Each structure stands twice: as structure tokens, then as C-alpha cells.
């Protein structure tokens, strides 16, 4: 089974528990204005993106090479992108083999996918690293190109079925760091079955150089990272509402 990837990163420490190998899969149905992974989006391939077509058997063998590190550290494999659910059959083929080898699996996802795909990956996914970006549907569409209803519905479904979830909240100044968005997110998450851990991911400018390398315009050129004080305020807001918060990751 062929699929498209753009990187395999070994010894990752922030993509789930323990030492991890992260498989970066090409393609994303979103178009976030602040995207830090432009090389993951397939339409940039002609501009020099690193995407390559590989066979799932090759990927499985590459991932299994790190088994000893996973066993010693309680780590495993993280599927990221782009959006890994964008290539569901390729992903499921690899996920199944990871579980056959007792390897912990984490799926870094936007959740913007048909429910049938969530059903397909659910039995083989130990941890969902689930992005929540913007709660207001109109703003979500304006900033990412897609509506957020499916994203929120899928998250609720995963919780209702006792999936293990960590929320990833990219903090983008001027786009989603306002009090209203954070309050809406808190209220939505409080209604779910149990309180997830929230990883606060402050915006950084590392993606800018990638845009330059790929010779494409960046709409984030003018964005500055949040101040430490603002990050702390948001962290406090989440904590006083009962959430455990991680910074970065
Ligand atoms: S979901 Fe991630 S990879 Fe996709 S456009 Fe947004 S930031 Fe980029």
C-alpha cells in the first residue's frame, strides 16, 4: 500500500509519552493562516516540498527499528502531518502493524474527517493528540478554510467512546487567544465526559524560514509570538477551570 510522507523523525520527546518516532504524512484539508508545516501540504510539492511516495511495508520496517527505545521509555510512534487521516488506508495498514508489535500509537489530528475514518483508526489508536483551534464556526472557516462542526462532533464521539485524548491548542496572537474563544473552548470541553489535558502550543516563527525555502508567500510574516505574560494568563484561565495544562509539545 503506497502513501505520501515527508519525514520520519526519531527520538521525538514532545509528541506523546516516552521516546517517539514521528511519521509526518503529506496532505492536509485545512489551510490555516498560521501553518507552521507548509512542506506538509501537497500542493506545495511543485515548489520544492519534500513529499515522497513510499510503501507501507518500508515505513513499518523503519518504525520498528526503534522498538528498543519505545520499550525502554514507554514511547511509541506518533502519526503527524499535515493530517494523517487524509490517507486513511495507508495509515490503518501501518497502525495495525504497530499494534501487532505492541507499539504505542498516537495520532496528531485536526479531526476534520468523516466519522467512518475515525471508526477505522479508533481500535488501533492509543492516544489522540487532537487540535482545537477556533470555536466560532465562522472564524474557524475564515482562519482555516473549513467549518469546525465535524471536528467538534468527532471529538465528542471519541470521548463518548472512552478514547484517550490530549487537546492541542495552538495559541495564535490575534486569531484565537481572545477571552471569548478560550471561554468557549473551556465550556465545550467541560461538557465532555472527563477533563482532558490541554497542551498549549504558543505560536513560534520557525515556520517562516520554511516558507522562504519553499519560495511561497507567508501570511504569518507579520505575526509575533505571544508574550510570556499572555501565555501564563491563558494557562491560568485553563487551570482555574480544572484542566491540567502542558506548555509546548
Ligand atoms: S492543520 Fe496543521 S498542517 Fe494543516 S494547515 Fe493547519 S497548521 Fe498546517
PDB file of N, CA and C in Angstrom, residues 9 11-20:
ATOM      1  N   UNK A   9      10.868  11.353  11.914  1.00  0.00           N
ATOM      2  CA  UNK A   9      11.743  11.994  12.907  1.00  0.00           C
ATOM      3  C   UNK A   9      11.905  11.065  14.096  1.00  0.00           C
ATOM      4  N   UNK A  11      13.538   9.915  17.918  1.00  0.00           N
ATOM      5  CA  UNK A  11      13.867  10.480  19.240  1.00  0.00           C
ATOM      6  C   UNK A  11      13.103  11.769  19.538  1.00  0.00           C
ATOM      7  N   UNK A  12      11.846  11.828  19.139  1.00  0.00           N
ATOM      8  CA  UNK A  12      10.998  12.980  19.470  1.00  0.00           C
ATOM      9  C   UNK A  12      10.530  12.825  20.916  1.00  0.00           C
ATOM     10  N   UNK A  13      10.537  13.940  21.643  1.00  0.00           N
ATOM     11  CA  UNK A  13      10.173  13.871  23.072  1.00  0.00           C
ATOM     12  C   UNK A  13       8.872  14.610  23.392  1.00  0.00           C
ATOM     13  N   UNK A  14       8.288  15.277  22.389  1.00  0.00           N
ATOM     14  CA  UNK A  14       7.112  16.101  22.681  1.00  0.00           C
ATOM     15  C   UNK A  14       5.870  15.671  21.906  1.00  0.00           C
ATOM     16  N   UNK A  15       5.893  14.492  21.336  1.00  0.00           N
ATOM     17  CA  UNK A  15       4.743  14.060  20.530  1.00  0.00           C
ATOM     18  C   UNK A  15       3.981  12.914  21.186  1.00  0.00           C
ATOM     19  N   UNK A  16       4.002  12.890  22.522  1.00  0.00           N
ATOM     20  CA  UNK A  16       3.348  11.796  23.251  1.00  0.00           C
ATOM     21  C   UNK A  16       4.300  11.273  24.307  1.00  0.00           C
ATOM     22  N   UNK A  17       3.917  10.215  25.031  1.00  0.00           N
ATOM     23  CA  UNK A  17       4.767   9.718  26.119  1.00  0.00           C
ATOM     24  C   UNK A  17       6.042   9.040  25.623  1.00  0.00           C
ATOM     25  N   UNK A  18       7.108   9.145  26.436  1.00  0.00           N
ATOM     26  CA  UNK A  18       8.357   8.445  26.165  1.00  0.00           C
ATOM     27  C   UNK A  18       9.078   8.955  24.926  1.00  0.00           C
ATOM     28  N   UNK A  19      10.023   8.143  24.479  1.00  0.00           N
ATOM     29  CA  UNK A  19      10.751   8.475  23.243  1.00  0.00           C
ATOM     30  C   UNK A  19       9.922   7.990  22.063  1.00  0.00           C
ATOM     31  N   UNK A  20       9.770   8.863  21.073  1.00  0.00           N
ATOM     32  CA  UNK A  20       8.862   8.520  19.978  1.00  0.00           C
ATOM     33  C   UNK A  20       9.533   8.711  18.620  1.00  0.00           C
TER      34      UNK A  20
END
